[in-house]
Amino acid sequence: MAEPLALYVHWPFCVSKCPYCDFNSHVRESVDQAAWRAALLADLRHEAALLPGRTVGSIFFGGGTPSLMPPATVAAVIAEADALWGLADDVEITLEANPNSVEVANFADLAAAGVNRVSIGVQSFDAEVLEFLGRAHSEDEARRAIAAAQASFDRVSFDLIYARPGQSLAGWESELAGALAFGTDHLSLYQLTIEPGTRFATLAAKGDLTIPDGDEAADLFDATQAMTRAAGLPRYEVSNHARVGQESRHNLAYWSYADYAGVGPGAHGRRLGQATERHKKPENFIAAVARNGHGLKVEADLPPHERATEAMLMGLRLTEGIDLARIEARSGLPRAAFVDAAAVARLAGHGLMRADSDRLAVTDEGILLLDSILSEVVKTH
């Protein structure tokens, strides 16, 4: 029985562009909703023809700002995925939302369309910080959005960004305590990073923006782990925390290197040993669908070594780590080809990794050093 398939659907439009964002998001005066619905459904049908005999275990509407999608479009995509593949009985259907009142007004209709999990981009409950992050909502809107989501959806998650310029440990502990008090079963807590090509990168280069250094960031991270664990939401991935059983199944498909189909502008996919990528710019995507019946820009066979490397880089982000036998099966390579056993032994001796027959994981002590651990452990050729 083939594993359930994860389906990612990209909605590229936003009301405004945030200064830290490097995602494929675009601001447009108007959007032809009928044309976009037709294009997404055509792209979906093309992908389904290449991945027959699967059941969809999760659907994730990402963006951009998918809560700006008309609920009827969301419903049409879900219905089409069901008709083409069939949805698992316990299918997880997540939609990313901003806490703006316009979008929150759609929550009941989105739930009726089949969405059963929502992920809200709160980022902060502090008005000054929201302005600094270029967010178009207030603290009150954020609180109201979480409450409205909890009334409409079975499962609710929200994001916060910490390790911001000038943020104190006490200030973050107070903000995180407030976030945990909502009682959601999932939280995504990201340390602010300066991504190339963003407005923040320009400010940082001029010396106008400084984020906490390694030691300060580590203290903030440690406090985050202690508080979330105490609240029953332990970390299961570098930045993601959940009550046991409430992890994002869709994201787990990425991290455990399962197949996923990606439709919509700029969407990436992994299907049957191939990497797929759609045209990024909305206009180019629409034109490609009109021309070819799909939005594909890239379809490339992934060499075994690249598959193994990707699986390692994704899987070691998980607290439970990776199953080496699974990566051997997915790549067709023996583990000696992609794991440096001597480096693992050395790092395990320092308490930075755990190695147990088929299972390999980075410990809590090692997770802040993840990038350097990966560079030592993963054989890339």
mmCIF file of C-alpha atoms in Angstrom, residues 2-273:
data_model
loop_
_atom_site.group_PDB
_atom_site.id
_atom_site.type_symbol
_atom_site.label_atom_id
_atom_site.label_comp_id
_atom_site.label_asym_id
_atom_site.label_seq_id
_atom_site.Cartn_x
_atom_site.Cartn_y
_atom_site.Cartn_z
ATOM 1 C CA ALA A 2 1.627 3.283 -1.108
ATOM 2 C CA GLU A 3 2.016 5.932 1.597
ATOM 3 C CA PRO A 4 -0.589 8.698 1.722
ATOM 4 C CA LEU A 5 0.250 11.655 -0.476
ATOM 5 C CA ALA A 6 0.704 15.216 0.804
ATOM 6 C CA LEU A 7 -0.738 17.942 -1.444
ATOM 7 C CA TYR A 8 0.532 21.522 -1.308
ATOM 8 C CA VAL A 9 -1.514 24.300 -2.969
ATOM 9 C CA HIS A 10 0.088 27.745 -3.343
ATOM 10 C CA TRP A 11 -1.984 30.937 -3.349
ATOM 11 C CA PRO A 12 0.491 33.686 -4.257
ATOM 12 C CA PHE A 13 -1.399 36.867 -3.371
ATOM 13 C CA CYS A 14 -0.964 39.125 -0.329
ATOM 14 C CA VAL A 15 -2.380 42.471 0.746
ATOM 15 C CA SER A 16 1.173 43.768 1.341
ATOM 16 C CA LYS A 17 4.742 42.390 1.416
ATOM 17 C CA CYS A 18 6.403 41.861 4.831
ATOM 18 C CA PRO A 19 10.018 43.060 5.206
ATOM 19 C CA TYR A 20 11.346 39.683 6.449
ATOM 20 C CA CYS A 21 9.510 37.543 3.852
ATOM 21 C CA ASP A 22 11.344 35.704 1.072
ATOM 22 C CA PHE A 23 8.350 33.583 0.001
ATOM 23 C CA ASN A 24 6.709 33.652 -3.419
ATOM 24 C CA SER A 25 4.127 36.315 -2.566
ATOM 25 C CA HIS A 26 2.766 39.095 -4.754
ATOM 26 C CA VAL A 27 0.564 42.156 -4.332
ATOM 27 C CA ARG A 28 -1.959 42.708 -7.169
ATOM 28 C CA GLU A 29 -4.726 45.280 -7.636
ATOM 29 C CA SER A 30 -7.242 42.645 -8.697
ATOM 30 C CA VAL A 31 -7.369 38.870 -9.089
ATOM 31 C CA ASP A 32 -9.551 37.068 -11.641
ATOM 32 C CA GLN A 33 -10.959 34.485 -9.233
ATOM 33 C CA ALA A 34 -12.630 32.297 -11.867
ATOM 34 C CA ALA A 35 -9.423 32.105 -13.920
ATOM 35 C CA TRP A 36 -7.375 31.221 -10.847
ATOM 36 C CA ARG A 37 -9.767 28.499 -9.751
ATOM 37 C CA ALA A 38 -9.706 26.952 -13.246
ATOM 38 C CA ALA A 39 -5.897 27.123 -13.407
ATOM 39 C CA LEU A 40 -5.369 25.488 -10.010
ATOM 40 C CA LEU A 41 -7.798 22.675 -10.876
ATOM 41 C CA ALA A 42 -6.094 22.061 -14.239
ATOM 42 C CA ASP A 43 -2.671 21.962 -12.557
ATOM 43 C CA LEU A 44 -4.057 19.534 -9.970
ATOM 44 C CA ARG A 45 -5.475 17.205 -12.635
ATOM 45 C CA HIS A 46 -2.121 17.089 -14.436
ATOM 46 C CA GLU A 47 -0.321 16.129 -11.219
ATOM 47 C CA ALA A 48 -2.887 13.458 -10.329
ATOM 48 C CA ALA A 49 -2.418 11.777 -13.719
ATOM 49 C CA LEU A 50 1.288 11.342 -12.898
ATOM 50 C CA LEU A 51 0.683 10.022 -9.362
ATOM 51 C CA PRO A 52 -2.088 7.445 -9.730
ATOM 52 C CA GLY A 53 -3.299 5.055 -7.063
ATOM 53 C CA ARG A 54 -2.627 7.278 -4.075
ATOM 54 C CA THR A 55 -4.758 8.569 -1.220
ATOM 55 C CA VAL A 56 -4.334 12.132 0.013
ATOM 56 C CA GLY A 57 -3.380 12.217 3.697
ATOM 57 C CA SER A 58 -2.978 15.990 3.966
ATOM 58 C CA ILE A 59 -3.657 19.163 2.004
ATOM 59 C CA PHE A 60 -1.907 22.415 2.835
ATOM 60 C CA PHE A 61 -3.009 25.770 1.407
ATOM 61 C CA GLY A 62 0.058 28.024 1.702
ATOM 62 C CA GLY A 63 1.123 31.348 0.319
ATOM 63 C CA GLY A 64 1.034 34.219 -0.010
ATOM 64 C CA THR A 65 -2.139 34.581 1.981
ATOM 65 C CA PRO A 66 -4.491 31.672 1.271
ATOM 66 C CA SER A 67 -7.131 33.024 3.652
ATOM 67 C CA LEU A 68 -7.712 35.569 0.857
ATOM 68 C CA MET A 69 -8.842 32.655 -1.370
ATOM 69 C CA PRO A 70 -12.594 32.557 -1.910
ATOM 70 C CA PRO A 71 -13.920 29.655 0.199
ATOM 71 C CA ALA A 72 -15.595 28.343 -2.987
ATOM 72 C CA THR A 73 -12.143 27.952 -4.590
ATOM 73 C CA VAL A 74 -10.840 26.124 -1.519
ATOM 74 C CA ALA A 75 -13.888 23.841 -1.633
ATOM 75 C CA ALA A 76 -13.361 23.187 -5.368
ATOM 76 C CA VAL A 77 -9.713 22.186 -4.861
ATOM 77 C CA ILE A 78 -10.596 19.852 -1.982
ATOM 78 C CA ALA A 79 -13.435 18.270 -3.982
ATOM 79 C CA GLU A 80 -11.168 17.805 -7.020
ATOM 80 C CA ALA A 81 -8.434 16.157 -4.920
ATOM 81 C CA ASP A 82 -11.081 13.827 -3.488
ATOM 82 C CA ALA A 83 -12.407 12.982 -6.966
ATOM 83 C CA LEU A 84 -8.918 12.390 -8.412
ATOM 84 C CA TRP A 85 -7.276 10.482 -5.564
ATOM 85 C CA GLY A 86 -9.640 10.040 -2.655
ATOM 86 C CA LEU A 87 -9.024 11.634 0.737
ATOM 87 C CA ALA A 88 -7.931 9.609 3.766
ATOM 88 C CA ASP A 89 -10.675 9.253 6.384
ATOM 89 C CA ASP A 90 -8.631 11.370 8.784
ATOM 90 C CA VAL A 91 -7.310 13.785 6.130
ATOM 91 C CA GLU A 92 -5.671 16.897 7.573
ATOM 92 C CA ILE A 93 -6.583 20.043 5.591
ATOM 93 C CA THR A 94 -4.623 23.105 6.735
ATOM 94 C CA LEU A 95 -4.959 26.690 5.565
ATOM 95 C CA GLU A 96 -2.583 29.530 6.464
ATOM 96 C CA ALA A 97 -4.352 32.698 7.591
ATOM 97 C CA ASN A 98 -3.513 36.214 8.665
ATOM 98 C CA PRO A 99 -5.371 37.638 11.673
ATOM 99 C CA ASN A 100 -7.016 40.444 9.671
ATOM 100 C CA SER A 101 -10.738 40.803 10.292
ATOM 101 C CA VAL A 102 -11.515 40.476 6.547
ATOM 102 C CA GLU A 103 -10.003 37.004 6.497
ATOM 103 C CA VAL A 104 -11.342 35.941 9.894
ATOM 104 C CA ALA A 105 -14.848 36.608 8.534
ATOM 105 C CA ASN A 106 -14.211 33.726 6.107
ATOM 106 C CA PHE A 107 -13.378 31.158 8.819
ATOM 107 C CA ALA A 108 -16.852 29.606 9.077
ATOM 108 C CA ASP A 109 -17.090 29.275 5.275
ATOM 109 C CA LEU A 110 -13.583 27.800 5.049
ATOM 110 C CA ALA A 111 -14.499 25.234 7.699
ATOM 111 C CA ALA A 112 -17.653 24.400 5.732
ATOM 112 C CA ALA A 113 -15.445 23.977 2.625
ATOM 113 C CA GLY A 114 -13.528 21.215 4.420
ATOM 114 C CA VAL A 115 -10.599 22.976 6.090
ATOM 115 C CA ASN A 116 -10.085 21.355 9.512
ATOM 116 C CA ARG A 117 -6.834 22.976 10.652
ATOM 117 C CA VAL A 118 -5.734 26.602 10.470
ATOM 118 C CA SER A 119 -2.279 28.103 10.937
ATOM 119 C CA ILE A 120 -2.361 31.796 11.831
ATOM 120 C CA GLY A 121 0.524 34.180 11.144
ATOM 121 C CA VAL A 122 0.368 36.158 14.390
ATOM 122 C CA GLN A 123 4.167 36.796 14.746
ATOM 123 C CA SER A 124 3.750 38.963 17.860
ATOM 124 C CA PHE A 125 1.241 40.308 20.399
ATOM 125 C CA ASP A 126 3.144 43.605 20.713
ATOM 126 C CA ALA A 127 1.936 46.594 18.657
ATOM 127 C CA GLU A 128 5.429 48.074 18.161
ATOM 128 C CA VAL A 129 6.825 44.735 17.050
ATOM 129 C CA LEU A 130 3.945 44.177 14.627
ATOM 130 C CA GLU A 131 4.750 47.534 13.047
ATOM 131 C CA PHE A 132 8.458 46.657 12.866
ATOM 132 C CA LEU A 133 7.584 43.329 11.183
ATOM 133 C CA GLY A 134 5.330 45.114 8.689
ATOM 134 C CA ARG A 135 2.264 43.166 9.801
ATOM 135 C CA ALA A 136 -1.140 44.534 8.775
ATOM 136 C CA HIS A 137 -2.966 43.523 11.982
ATOM 137 C CA SER A 138 -3.197 44.729 15.580
ATOM 138 C CA GLU A 139 -2.674 42.801 18.835
ATOM 139 C CA ASP A 140 -6.444 42.739 19.377
ATOM 140 C CA GLU A 141 -7.043 41.356 15.902
ATOM 141 C CA ALA A 142 -4.517 38.607 16.618
ATOM 142 C CA ARG A 143 -6.290 37.609 19.830
ATOM 143 C CA ARG A 144 -9.720 37.744 18.170
ATOM 144 C CA ALA A 145 -8.471 35.691 15.219
ATOM 145 C CA ILE A 146 -7.204 32.897 17.486
ATOM 146 C CA ALA A 147 -10.512 32.840 19.395
ATOM 147 C CA ALA A 148 -12.511 32.818 16.133
ATOM 148 C CA ALA A 149 -10.338 30.027 14.733
ATOM 149 C CA GLN A 150 -10.829 27.962 17.872
ATOM 150 C CA ALA A 151 -14.596 28.367 17.428
ATOM 151 C CA SER A 152 -14.490 27.265 13.747
ATOM 152 C CA PHE A 153 -11.753 24.630 13.467
ATOM 153 C CA ASP A 154 -10.846 21.471 15.369
ATOM 154 C CA ARG A 155 -7.145 22.238 15.199
ATOM 155 C CA VAL A 156 -5.465 25.641 15.472
ATOM 156 C CA SER A 157 -1.807 26.648 15.316
ATOM 157 C CA PHE A 158 -0.183 30.054 15.245
ATOM 158 C CA ASP A 159 3.294 31.447 14.547
ATOM 159 C CA LEU A 160 5.420 33.796 16.623
ATOM 160 C CA ILE A 161 8.786 35.324 15.723
ATOM 161 C CA TYR A 162 11.296 35.824 18.533
ATOM 162 C CA ALA A 163 14.994 36.711 18.973
ATOM 163 C CA ARG A 164 14.051 40.136 17.617
ATOM 164 C CA PRO A 165 16.254 43.251 17.978
ATOM 165 C CA GLY A 166 16.391 44.356 21.604
ATOM 166 C CA GLN A 167 14.148 41.552 22.866
ATOM 167 C CA SER A 168 14.814 40.633 26.509
ATOM 168 C CA LEU A 169 14.509 37.150 27.958
ATOM 169 C CA ALA A 170 11.837 38.338 30.435
ATOM 170 C CA GLY A 171 9.903 40.025 27.635
ATOM 171 C CA TRP A 172 9.867 36.853 25.526
ATOM 172 C CA GLU A 173 8.909 34.647 28.496
ATOM 173 C CA SER A 174 5.945 36.912 29.187
ATOM 174 C CA GLU A 175 4.863 36.905 25.522
ATOM 175 C CA LEU A 176 5.238 33.119 25.235
ATOM 176 C CA ALA A 177 3.248 32.575 28.463
ATOM 177 C CA GLY A 178 0.438 34.610 26.923
ATOM 178 C CA ALA A 179 0.607 32.534 23.741
ATOM 179 C CA LEU A 180 0.491 29.243 25.636
ATOM 180 C CA ALA A 181 -2.541 30.462 27.589
ATOM 181 C CA PHE A 182 -4.685 30.186 24.436
ATOM 182 C CA GLY A 183 -4.417 26.409 24.823
ATOM 183 C CA THR A 184 -3.836 25.593 21.138
ATOM 184 C CA ASP A 185 -2.346 22.166 20.439
ATOM 185 C CA HIS A 186 0.374 23.470 18.097
ATOM 186 C CA LEU A 187 2.737 26.476 18.015
ATOM 187 C CA SER A 188 5.425 27.460 15.487
ATOM 188 C CA LEU A 189 8.114 29.578 17.148
ATOM 189 C CA TYR A 190 10.750 30.980 14.796
ATOM 190 C CA GLN A 191 13.890 32.905 15.620
ATOM 191 C CA LEU A 192 14.146 35.981 13.380
ATOM 192 C CA THR A 193 16.624 35.404 10.573
ATOM 193 C CA ILE A 194 17.788 37.913 7.994
ATOM 194 C CA GLU A 195 16.986 36.431 4.567
ATOM 195 C CA PRO A 196 18.877 37.657 1.494
ATOM 196 C CA GLY A 197 16.902 39.962 -0.784
ATOM 197 C CA THR A 198 14.468 41.158 1.908
ATOM 198 C CA ARG A 199 14.128 44.710 3.225
ATOM 199 C CA PHE A 200 15.564 43.534 6.564
ATOM 200 C CA ALA A 201 18.714 42.346 4.769
ATOM 201 C CA THR A 202 19.215 45.888 3.403
ATOM 202 C CA LEU A 203 18.754 47.409 6.883
ATOM 203 C CA ALA A 204 21.129 44.871 8.472
ATOM 204 C CA ALA A 205 23.801 45.595 5.852
ATOM 205 C CA LYS A 206 23.620 49.302 6.740
ATOM 206 C CA GLY A 207 23.930 48.513 10.452
ATOM 207 C CA ASP A 208 20.369 49.705 11.149
ATOM 208 C CA LEU A 209 19.152 46.288 12.310
ATOM 209 C CA THR A 210 20.909 43.977 14.779
ATOM 210 C CA ILE A 211 19.432 40.698 16.022
ATOM 211 C CA PRO A 212 20.478 38.906 19.247
ATOM 212 C CA ASP A 213 23.865 37.189 19.028
ATOM 213 C CA GLY A 214 24.451 33.439 19.437
ATOM 214 C CA ASP A 215 24.524 33.359 23.248
ATOM 215 C CA GLU A 216 21.459 35.550 23.685
ATOM 216 C CA ALA A 217 19.573 33.602 21.013
ATOM 217 C CA ALA A 218 20.535 30.319 22.726
ATOM 218 C CA ASP A 219 19.176 31.588 26.065
ATOM 219 C CA LEU A 220 15.900 32.545 24.365
ATOM 220 C CA PHE A 221 15.760 29.115 22.699
ATOM 221 C CA ASP A 222 16.396 27.264 25.989
ATOM 222 C CA ALA A 223 13.668 29.240 27.769
ATOM 223 C CA THR A 224 11.310 28.439 24.889
ATOM 224 C CA GLN A 225 11.983 24.705 25.223
ATOM 225 C CA ALA A 226 11.466 24.714 28.999
ATOM 226 C CA MET A 227 8.183 26.642 28.835
ATOM 227 C CA THR A 228 6.636 24.703 25.954
ATOM 228 C CA ARG A 229 7.593 21.358 27.528
ATOM 229 C CA ALA A 230 6.049 22.402 30.834
ATOM 230 C CA ALA A 231 2.853 23.353 28.963
ATOM 231 C CA GLY A 232 2.668 19.929 27.252
ATOM 232 C CA LEU A 233 3.761 21.196 23.811
ATOM 233 C CA PRO A 234 7.273 19.771 23.409
ATOM 234 C CA ARG A 235 9.364 20.595 20.347
ATOM 235 C CA TYR A 236 9.058 17.947 17.623
ATOM 236 C CA GLU A 237 11.004 19.896 14.968
ATOM 237 C CA VAL A 238 13.477 22.786 15.218
ATOM 238 C CA SER A 239 10.755 25.475 15.455
ATOM 239 C CA ASN A 240 7.544 23.458 15.875
ATOM 240 C CA HIS A 241 5.841 22.434 19.095
ATOM 241 C CA ALA A 242 2.762 20.284 19.573
ATOM 242 C CA ARG A 243 0.778 18.215 21.996
ATOM 243 C CA VAL A 244 1.570 14.568 21.249
ATOM 244 C CA GLY A 245 -0.566 13.471 18.277
ATOM 245 C CA GLN A 246 -1.208 17.070 17.163
ATOM 246 C CA GLU A 247 1.911 17.489 15.008
ATOM 247 C CA SER A 248 1.378 18.910 11.504
ATOM 248 C CA ARG A 249 0.994 15.751 9.428
ATOM 249 C CA HIS A 250 1.588 17.692 6.248
ATOM 250 C CA ASN A 251 4.921 19.065 7.416
ATOM 251 C CA LEU A 252 5.896 15.649 8.778
ATOM 252 C CA ALA A 253 5.520 14.348 5.212
ATOM 253 C CA TYR A 254 8.207 16.835 4.105
ATOM 254 C CA TRP A 255 10.500 16.123 7.017
ATOM 255 C CA SER A 256 10.199 12.343 6.678
ATOM 256 C CA TYR A 257 10.775 12.552 2.904
ATOM 257 C CA ALA A 258 7.425 11.254 1.702
ATOM 258 C CA ASP A 259 6.040 12.090 -1.757
ATOM 259 C CA TYR A 260 4.235 15.400 -2.022
ATOM 260 C CA ALA A 261 2.522 17.064 -4.954
ATOM 261 C CA GLY A 262 2.895 20.825 -5.284
ATOM 262 C CA VAL A 263 0.444 22.840 -7.406
ATOM 263 C CA GLY A 264 0.067 26.578 -7.910
ATOM 264 C CA PRO A 265 2.708 29.260 -8.644
ATOM 265 C CA GLY A 266 6.223 28.416 -7.481
ATOM 266 C CA ALA A 267 5.079 25.240 -5.706
ATOM 267 C CA HIS A 268 7.721 22.540 -5.273
ATOM 268 C CA GLY A 269 6.994 18.814 -5.254
ATOM 269 C CA ARG A 270 8.742 15.475 -4.840
ATOM 270 C CA ARG A 271 7.184 12.664 -6.791
ATOM 271 C CA LEU A 272 8.612 9.216 -7.468
ATOM 272 C CA GLY A 273 12.240 10.337 -7.302
#
